[in-house]
Amino acid sequence: MAPKAASLTFQFREKIVPVTFHASIAPEVAKMATTCEPFQTWVKNCEQPSTDGRMIDIRSVEIQSVDLFGKRVGFVKIKSDCILKDGNTSHEPTVLPGICFLRGNSVAMLVVLKCAEDGKLYSLLVDQARIPIGSASVLELPAGMIDPGTGTVAGVAAKEMKEECGITVKESDLIDLTKLAHADAEDKTVPIGIAPSPGGCDEYIRIMYMERTVHQSELDAMNNRLAGLREEGEAITLRVVPYDNMWKLTPDAKAMCALFLLNELKKSGKV
């Protein structure tokens, strides 16, 4: 189905960029898509030049689909016409691949539990079905979306720990590993977080860390506990796994990055 003629626009630096959208998308929904936080953040990020002066120029945007979560925009898929300018006028600017899945940012939690009886370390993973990769059982770090108006990153992490793991956590218990790592970044214009799929998705993930001493009886009670919000399609089983074995048990990129960041930050004395 062909997109409609441009009837929406947005400001990009000093110019106005036209937006088209498919006939299956209601005009009011298309407008919501261009004003939602993931789209606005994407535009803001595109406006930032690189440290060596290269710049993205957006010439047009086509909205291909919009998924609503209730009355708010959840996901937006766009096809943008973008070029890369490097300041060299002797050749044509590079046309860039412009298909983007805009979903916004998220936060993940690396939880380390020390057994009071024997000193052994464990971590928490959530076991749930993941349709995009065709798996009925995937072990991952607990995580959640950072929705507009939901408060601080640490607050969102604490809320997700309660919903997904049934564990009460104070914001002050959490250490932002990504923020600590970003403090040494050479390019401060890059957002804080890890980008798991920058070739297709806008998402940056903040990684929080906490360590707590618990009794063996508490570990036993957590393992295989059912959790998640069923009304939001979450069917989660909590798994308690040996910390040293976690990297062998999960394909989750969040978990791998969290382990690496924690290890490096401990070596540098920041954690």
mmCIF file of C-alpha atoms in Angstrom:
data_model
loop_
_atom_site.group_PDB
_atom_site.id
_atom_site.type_symbol
_atom_site.label_atom_id
_atom_site.label_comp_id
_atom_site.label_asym_id
_atom_site.label_seq_id
_atom_site.Cartn_x
_atom_site.Cartn_y
_atom_site.Cartn_z
ATOM 1 C CA MET A 1 0.000 0.000 0.000
ATOM 2 C CA ALA A 2 1.448 3.361 -1.039
ATOM 3 C CA PRO A 3 2.027 6.036 1.588
ATOM 4 C CA LYS A 4 -0.157 9.089 1.634
ATOM 5 C CA ALA A 5 1.101 12.450 0.426
ATOM 6 C CA ALA A 6 3.034 14.412 2.997
ATOM 7 C CA SER A 7 0.710 16.101 5.452
ATOM 8 C CA LEU A 8 2.957 16.185 8.500
ATOM 9 C CA THR A 9 6.295 17.859 9.146
ATOM 10 C CA PHE A 10 8.867 18.246 11.897
ATOM 11 C CA GLN A 11 11.695 20.657 12.610
ATOM 12 C CA PHE A 12 15.232 19.398 11.951
ATOM 13 C CA ARG A 13 17.903 21.978 12.688
ATOM 14 C CA GLU A 14 16.911 25.005 10.580
ATOM 15 C CA LYS A 15 14.635 23.226 8.118
ATOM 16 C CA ILE A 16 11.243 21.531 7.934
ATOM 17 C CA VAL A 17 11.190 17.812 7.035
ATOM 18 C CA PRO A 18 8.130 16.243 5.331
ATOM 19 C CA VAL A 19 6.506 13.092 6.759
ATOM 20 C CA THR A 20 4.363 10.613 4.824
ATOM 21 C CA PHE A 21 2.426 7.695 6.259
ATOM 22 C CA HIS A 22 0.590 4.635 4.988
ATOM 23 C CA ALA A 23 -3.131 4.854 4.272
ATOM 24 C CA SER A 24 -3.740 2.197 6.943
ATOM 25 C CA ILE A 25 -2.502 4.639 9.623
ATOM 26 C CA ALA A 26 -5.026 7.177 10.884
ATOM 27 C CA PRO A 27 -3.801 10.792 10.569
ATOM 28 C CA GLU A 28 -4.162 11.378 14.309
ATOM 29 C CA VAL A 29 -2.072 8.260 15.045
ATOM 30 C CA ALA A 30 0.604 9.390 12.586
ATOM 31 C CA LYS A 31 0.733 12.752 14.330
ATOM 32 C CA MET A 32 1.071 10.973 17.693
ATOM 33 C CA ALA A 33 3.989 9.026 16.240
ATOM 34 C CA THR A 34 5.890 12.195 15.268
ATOM 35 C CA THR A 35 5.357 13.759 18.705
ATOM 36 C CA CYS A 36 6.063 10.675 20.851
ATOM 37 C CA GLU A 37 9.252 10.587 22.928
ATOM 38 C CA PRO A 38 11.107 7.881 20.911
ATOM 39 C CA PHE A 39 10.642 9.839 17.655
ATOM 40 C CA GLN A 40 11.579 13.162 19.215
ATOM 41 C CA THR A 41 14.664 11.642 20.858
ATOM 42 C CA TRP A 42 15.693 10.058 17.536
ATOM 43 C CA VAL A 43 15.471 13.442 15.806
ATOM 44 C CA LYS A 44 17.476 15.101 18.600
ATOM 45 C CA ASN A 45 20.170 12.410 18.399
ATOM 46 C CA CYS A 46 20.387 12.772 14.604
ATOM 47 C CA GLU A 47 21.040 16.491 15.012
ATOM 48 C CA GLN A 48 24.246 15.832 16.973
ATOM 49 C CA PRO A 49 27.452 15.945 14.884
ATOM 50 C CA SER A 50 30.175 13.369 15.498
ATOM 51 C CA THR A 51 33.422 14.364 17.197
ATOM 52 C CA ASP A 52 35.129 14.559 13.770
ATOM 53 C CA GLY A 53 32.436 16.796 12.287
ATOM 54 C CA ARG A 54 30.312 14.304 10.332
ATOM 55 C CA MET A 55 26.605 15.096 10.313
ATOM 56 C CA ILE A 56 23.362 13.295 9.468
ATOM 57 C CA ASP A 57 20.862 15.143 7.303
ATOM 58 C CA ILE A 58 17.244 13.889 7.310
ATOM 59 C CA ARG A 59 15.492 14.708 4.023
ATOM 60 C CA SER A 60 12.159 12.915 4.578
ATOM 61 C CA VAL A 61 10.468 10.289 6.772
ATOM 62 C CA GLU A 62 7.866 7.651 5.908
ATOM 63 C CA ILE A 63 5.911 6.153 8.823
ATOM 64 C CA GLN A 64 5.323 2.502 7.963
ATOM 65 C CA SER A 65 3.581 1.270 11.126
ATOM 66 C CA VAL A 66 2.564 2.396 14.611
ATOM 67 C CA ASP A 67 1.741 0.135 17.561
ATOM 68 C CA LEU A 68 -0.314 1.676 20.347
ATOM 69 C CA PHE A 69 -0.058 0.569 23.967
ATOM 70 C CA GLY A 70 -3.489 1.610 25.130
ATOM 71 C CA LYS A 71 -3.750 5.298 24.278
ATOM 72 C CA ARG A 72 -0.030 5.961 23.916
ATOM 73 C CA VAL A 73 2.471 5.169 21.176
ATOM 74 C CA GLY A 74 4.515 2.055 21.895
ATOM 75 C CA PHE A 75 6.505 1.237 18.753
ATOM 76 C CA VAL A 76 7.041 3.147 15.499
ATOM 77 C CA LYS A 77 8.642 1.775 12.336
ATOM 78 C CA ILE A 78 9.921 4.388 9.914
ATOM 79 C CA LYS A 79 11.851 4.579 6.667
ATOM 80 C CA SER A 80 13.924 7.738 6.567
ATOM 81 C CA ASP A 81 15.798 9.326 3.681
ATOM 82 C CA CYS A 82 19.097 10.321 5.300
ATOM 83 C CA ILE A 83 22.536 11.311 4.044
ATOM 84 C CA LEU A 84 25.880 11.638 5.816
ATOM 85 C CA LYS A 85 27.814 14.861 5.315
ATOM 86 C CA ASP A 86 31.518 14.810 6.168
ATOM 87 C CA GLY A 87 32.428 18.358 5.209
ATOM 88 C CA ASN A 88 34.201 17.266 2.029
ATOM 89 C CA THR A 89 32.561 19.056 -0.898
ATOM 90 C CA SER A 90 34.587 17.153 -3.505
ATOM 91 C CA HIS A 91 32.222 14.163 -3.478
ATOM 92 C CA GLU A 92 28.537 13.423 -3.061
ATOM 93 C CA PRO A 93 27.172 12.818 0.452
ATOM 94 C CA THR A 94 26.641 9.160 1.404
ATOM 95 C CA VAL A 95 23.046 7.894 1.341
ATOM 96 C CA LEU A 96 22.442 5.930 4.552
ATOM 97 C CA PRO A 97 20.208 2.917 5.295
ATOM 98 C CA GLY A 98 17.224 4.561 6.956
ATOM 99 C CA ILE A 99 14.861 1.878 8.257
ATOM 100 C CA CYS A 100 14.411 2.351 12.010
ATOM 101 C CA PHE A 101 12.417 0.594 14.707
ATOM 102 C CA LEU A 102 11.752 3.238 17.357
ATOM 103 C CA ARG A 103 10.840 1.790 20.750
ATOM 104 C CA GLY A 104 12.613 4.017 23.252
ATOM 105 C CA ASN A 105 15.065 3.184 25.993
ATOM 106 C CA SER A 106 15.056 0.539 28.709
ATOM 107 C CA VAL A 107 16.801 -0.522 31.895
ATOM 108 C CA ALA A 108 18.134 -3.932 32.944
ATOM 109 C CA MET A 109 19.154 -5.184 36.398
ATOM 110 C CA LEU A 110 22.122 -7.355 37.309
ATOM 111 C CA VAL A 111 21.357 -8.795 40.750
ATOM 112 C CA VAL A 112 24.047 -10.639 42.711
ATOM 113 C CA LEU A 113 22.878 -12.592 45.755
ATOM 114 C CA LYS A 114 25.362 -13.829 48.341
ATOM 115 C CA CYS A 115 24.273 -16.860 50.344
ATOM 116 C CA ALA A 116 24.680 -16.112 54.070
ATOM 117 C CA GLU A 117 25.341 -19.761 54.899
ATOM 118 C CA ASP A 118 28.165 -20.632 52.485
ATOM 119 C CA GLY A 119 29.171 -17.363 50.791
ATOM 120 C CA LYS A 120 28.354 -18.612 47.290
ATOM 121 C CA LEU A 121 27.193 -16.052 44.728
ATOM 122 C CA TYR A 122 24.032 -16.346 42.653
ATOM 123 C CA SER A 123 22.212 -14.175 40.162
ATOM 124 C CA LEU A 124 18.610 -13.760 39.063
ATOM 125 C CA LEU A 125 17.379 -14.388 35.529
ATOM 126 C CA VAL A 126 13.827 -14.302 34.222
ATOM 127 C CA ASP A 127 12.605 -17.126 32.009
ATOM 128 C CA GLN A 128 9.987 -16.124 29.442
ATOM 129 C CA ALA A 129 8.841 -16.770 25.887
ATOM 130 C CA ARG A 130 10.203 -14.432 23.214
ATOM 131 C CA ILE A 131 8.227 -14.533 19.974
ATOM 132 C CA PRO A 132 10.667 -12.411 17.864
ATOM 133 C CA ILE A 133 13.355 -15.099 18.190
ATOM 134 C CA GLY A 134 10.853 -17.970 18.134
ATOM 135 C CA SER A 135 11.651 -19.304 21.590
ATOM 136 C CA ALA A 136 9.273 -20.471 24.324
ATOM 137 C CA SER A 137 12.009 -20.121 26.954
ATOM 138 C CA VAL A 138 14.718 -17.445 27.096
ATOM 139 C CA LEU A 139 16.788 -16.619 30.179
ATOM 140 C CA GLU A 140 17.412 -12.876 30.532
ATOM 141 C CA LEU A 141 18.244 -10.182 33.023
ATOM 142 C CA PRO A 142 15.124 -8.560 34.499
ATOM 143 C CA ALA A 143 14.390 -5.467 32.400
ATOM 144 C CA GLY A 144 11.732 -2.943 31.499
ATOM 145 C CA MET A 145 10.986 0.020 29.265
ATOM 146 C CA ILE A 146 11.682 3.567 30.450
ATOM 147 C CA ASP A 147 8.349 5.143 29.588
ATOM 148 C CA PRO A 148 7.775 8.911 29.617
ATOM 149 C CA GLY A 149 6.798 10.173 33.052
ATOM 150 C CA THR A 150 7.793 6.994 34.908
ATOM 151 C CA GLY A 151 10.419 8.715 37.063
ATOM 152 C CA THR A 152 14.137 8.062 37.419
ATOM 153 C CA VAL A 153 16.005 5.205 35.762
ATOM 154 C CA ALA A 154 16.686 3.691 39.189
ATOM 155 C CA GLY A 155 13.003 4.051 40.059
ATOM 156 C CA VAL A 156 11.969 2.178 36.920
ATOM 157 C CA ALA A 157 14.512 -0.544 37.741
ATOM 158 C CA ALA A 158 13.148 -0.890 41.274
ATOM 159 C CA LYS A 159 9.590 -1.133 39.904
ATOM 160 C CA GLU A 160 10.592 -3.849 37.422
ATOM 161 C CA MET A 161 12.345 -5.818 40.181
ATOM 162 C CA LYS A 162 9.087 -5.822 42.138
ATOM 163 C CA GLU A 163 6.947 -6.776 39.121
ATOM 164 C CA GLU A 164 9.248 -9.355 37.516
ATOM 165 C CA CYS A 165 11.012 -10.794 40.567
ATOM 166 C CA GLY A 166 8.783 -9.981 43.511
ATOM 167 C CA ILE A 167 11.748 -8.299 45.252
ATOM 168 C CA THR A 168 11.514 -4.922 46.976
ATOM 169 C CA VAL A 169 14.475 -2.718 46.095
ATOM 170 C CA LYS A 170 15.209 0.885 47.065
ATOM 171 C CA GLU A 171 16.599 3.232 44.434
ATOM 172 C CA SER A 172 19.599 3.819 46.681
ATOM 173 C CA ASP A 173 20.420 0.087 46.498
ATOM 174 C CA LEU A 174 21.130 0.326 42.760
ATOM 175 C CA ILE A 175 24.388 1.278 41.029
ATOM 176 C CA ASP A 176 24.174 2.501 37.433
ATOM 177 C CA LEU A 177 27.009 0.641 35.704
ATOM 178 C CA THR A 178 26.425 2.370 32.381
ATOM 179 C CA LYS A 179 26.591 5.827 33.953
ATOM 180 C CA LEU A 180 29.874 4.971 35.671
ATOM 181 C CA ALA A 181 31.294 3.671 32.383
ATOM 182 C CA HIS A 182 30.036 6.735 30.465
ATOM 183 C CA ALA A 183 31.994 9.012 32.798
ATOM 184 C CA ASP A 184 35.174 7.923 30.964
ATOM 185 C CA ALA A 185 33.690 8.097 27.464
ATOM 186 C CA GLU A 186 35.609 10.261 24.993
ATOM 187 C CA ASP A 187 32.420 11.336 23.185
ATOM 188 C CA LYS A 188 30.004 12.805 25.746
ATOM 189 C CA THR A 189 27.316 13.404 23.085
ATOM 190 C CA VAL A 190 26.600 9.661 22.939
ATOM 191 C CA PRO A 191 23.658 8.774 25.229
ATOM 192 C CA ILE A 192 24.319 6.786 28.397
ATOM 193 C CA GLY A 193 23.689 3.072 27.877
ATOM 194 C CA ILE A 194 24.469 0.192 25.562
ATOM 195 C CA ALA A 195 23.037 0.034 22.037
ATOM 196 C CA PRO A 196 22.144 -3.642 21.409
ATOM 197 C CA SER A 197 21.082 -3.246 17.774
ATOM 198 C CA PRO A 198 22.109 0.175 16.393
ATOM 199 C CA GLY A 199 21.729 -0.972 12.784
ATOM 200 C CA GLY A 200 17.959 -1.160 13.149
ATOM 201 C CA CYS A 201 16.729 0.019 16.557
ATOM 202 C CA ASP A 202 16.991 3.258 18.577
ATOM 203 C CA GLU A 203 17.130 1.565 21.987
ATOM 204 C CA TYR A 204 19.775 2.374 24.594
ATOM 205 C CA ILE A 205 19.817 0.147 27.681
ATOM 206 C CA ARG A 206 20.914 1.360 31.099
ATOM 207 C CA ILE A 207 22.303 -1.390 33.324
ATOM 208 C CA MET A 208 21.801 -1.257 37.077
ATOM 209 C CA TYR A 209 23.590 -3.438 39.607
ATOM 210 C CA MET A 210 22.847 -4.480 43.169
ATOM 211 C CA GLU A 211 24.284 -7.008 45.597
ATOM 212 C CA ARG A 212 22.452 -8.432 48.599
ATOM 213 C CA THR A 213 23.128 -11.107 51.216
ATOM 214 C CA VAL A 214 20.257 -13.583 51.619
ATOM 215 C CA HIS A 215 19.660 -16.905 53.348
ATOM 216 C CA GLN A 216 19.489 -20.213 51.506
ATOM 217 C CA SER A 217 15.793 -20.428 52.329
ATOM 218 C CA GLU A 218 15.234 -17.140 50.464
ATOM 219 C CA LEU A 219 17.132 -18.407 47.423
ATOM 220 C CA ASP A 220 15.012 -21.566 47.426
ATOM 221 C CA ALA A 221 11.827 -19.493 47.658
ATOM 222 C CA MET A 222 12.864 -17.274 44.718
ATOM 223 C CA ASN A 223 13.844 -20.101 42.379
ATOM 224 C CA ASN A 224 11.035 -21.086 39.970
ATOM 225 C CA ARG A 225 8.724 -18.412 41.382
ATOM 226 C CA LEU A 226 6.055 -17.276 38.923
ATOM 227 C CA ALA A 227 6.058 -13.534 38.301
ATOM 228 C CA GLY A 228 5.190 -10.835 35.755
ATOM 229 C CA LEU A 229 2.016 -8.975 34.893
ATOM 230 C CA ARG A 230 -0.265 -11.367 33.028
ATOM 231 C CA GLU A 231 -2.459 -8.482 31.813
ATOM 232 C CA GLU A 232 0.605 -7.143 29.965
ATOM 233 C CA GLY A 233 1.395 -10.525 28.392
ATOM 234 C CA GLU A 234 4.143 -11.396 30.865
ATOM 235 C CA ALA A 235 4.453 -15.068 31.836
ATOM 236 C CA ILE A 236 7.704 -15.063 33.773
ATOM 237 C CA THR A 237 9.469 -17.700 35.859
ATOM 238 C CA LEU A 238 12.274 -16.525 38.128
ATOM 239 C CA ARG A 239 15.491 -18.553 37.992
ATOM 240 C CA VAL A 240 18.290 -18.442 40.572
ATOM 241 C CA VAL A 241 21.556 -19.405 38.850
ATOM 242 C CA PRO A 242 25.194 -19.624 40.009
ATOM 243 C CA TYR A 243 26.770 -16.245 39.249
ATOM 244 C CA ASP A 244 29.912 -17.755 37.727
ATOM 245 C CA ASN A 245 27.802 -19.847 35.332
ATOM 246 C CA MET A 246 25.431 -17.124 34.169
ATOM 247 C CA TRP A 247 27.385 -16.362 30.985
ATOM 248 C CA LYS A 248 26.957 -19.994 29.917
ATOM 249 C CA LEU A 249 23.214 -20.097 30.509
ATOM 250 C CA THR A 250 21.857 -17.137 28.574
ATOM 251 C CA PRO A 251 22.111 -15.656 25.056
ATOM 252 C CA ASP A 252 21.009 -12.306 26.496
ATOM 253 C CA ALA A 253 23.238 -9.450 25.313
ATOM 254 C CA LYS A 254 22.188 -7.379 28.348
ATOM 255 C CA ALA A 255 23.596 -10.043 30.654
ATOM 256 C CA MET A 256 26.896 -10.290 28.758
ATOM 257 C CA CYS A 257 27.355 -6.508 28.766
ATOM 258 C CA ALA A 258 26.441 -6.280 32.449
ATOM 259 C CA LEU A 259 29.022 -8.912 33.400
ATOM 260 C CA PHE A 260 31.697 -7.179 31.332
ATOM 261 C CA LEU A 261 30.934 -3.716 32.724
ATOM 262 C CA LEU A 262 30.889 -4.955 36.319
ATOM 263 C CA ASN A 263 34.204 -6.740 35.844
ATOM 264 C CA GLU A 264 35.904 -3.718 34.263
ATOM 265 C CA LEU A 265 34.504 -1.248 36.779
ATOM 266 C CA LYS A 266 35.652 -3.446 39.669
ATOM 267 C CA LYS A 267 39.147 -3.622 38.152
ATOM 268 C CA SER A 268 39.235 0.167 37.935
ATOM 269 C CA GLY A 269 38.018 0.526 41.529
ATOM 270 C CA LYS A 270 34.750 2.279 40.631
ATOM 271 C CA VAL A 271 32.513 -0.453 42.104
#
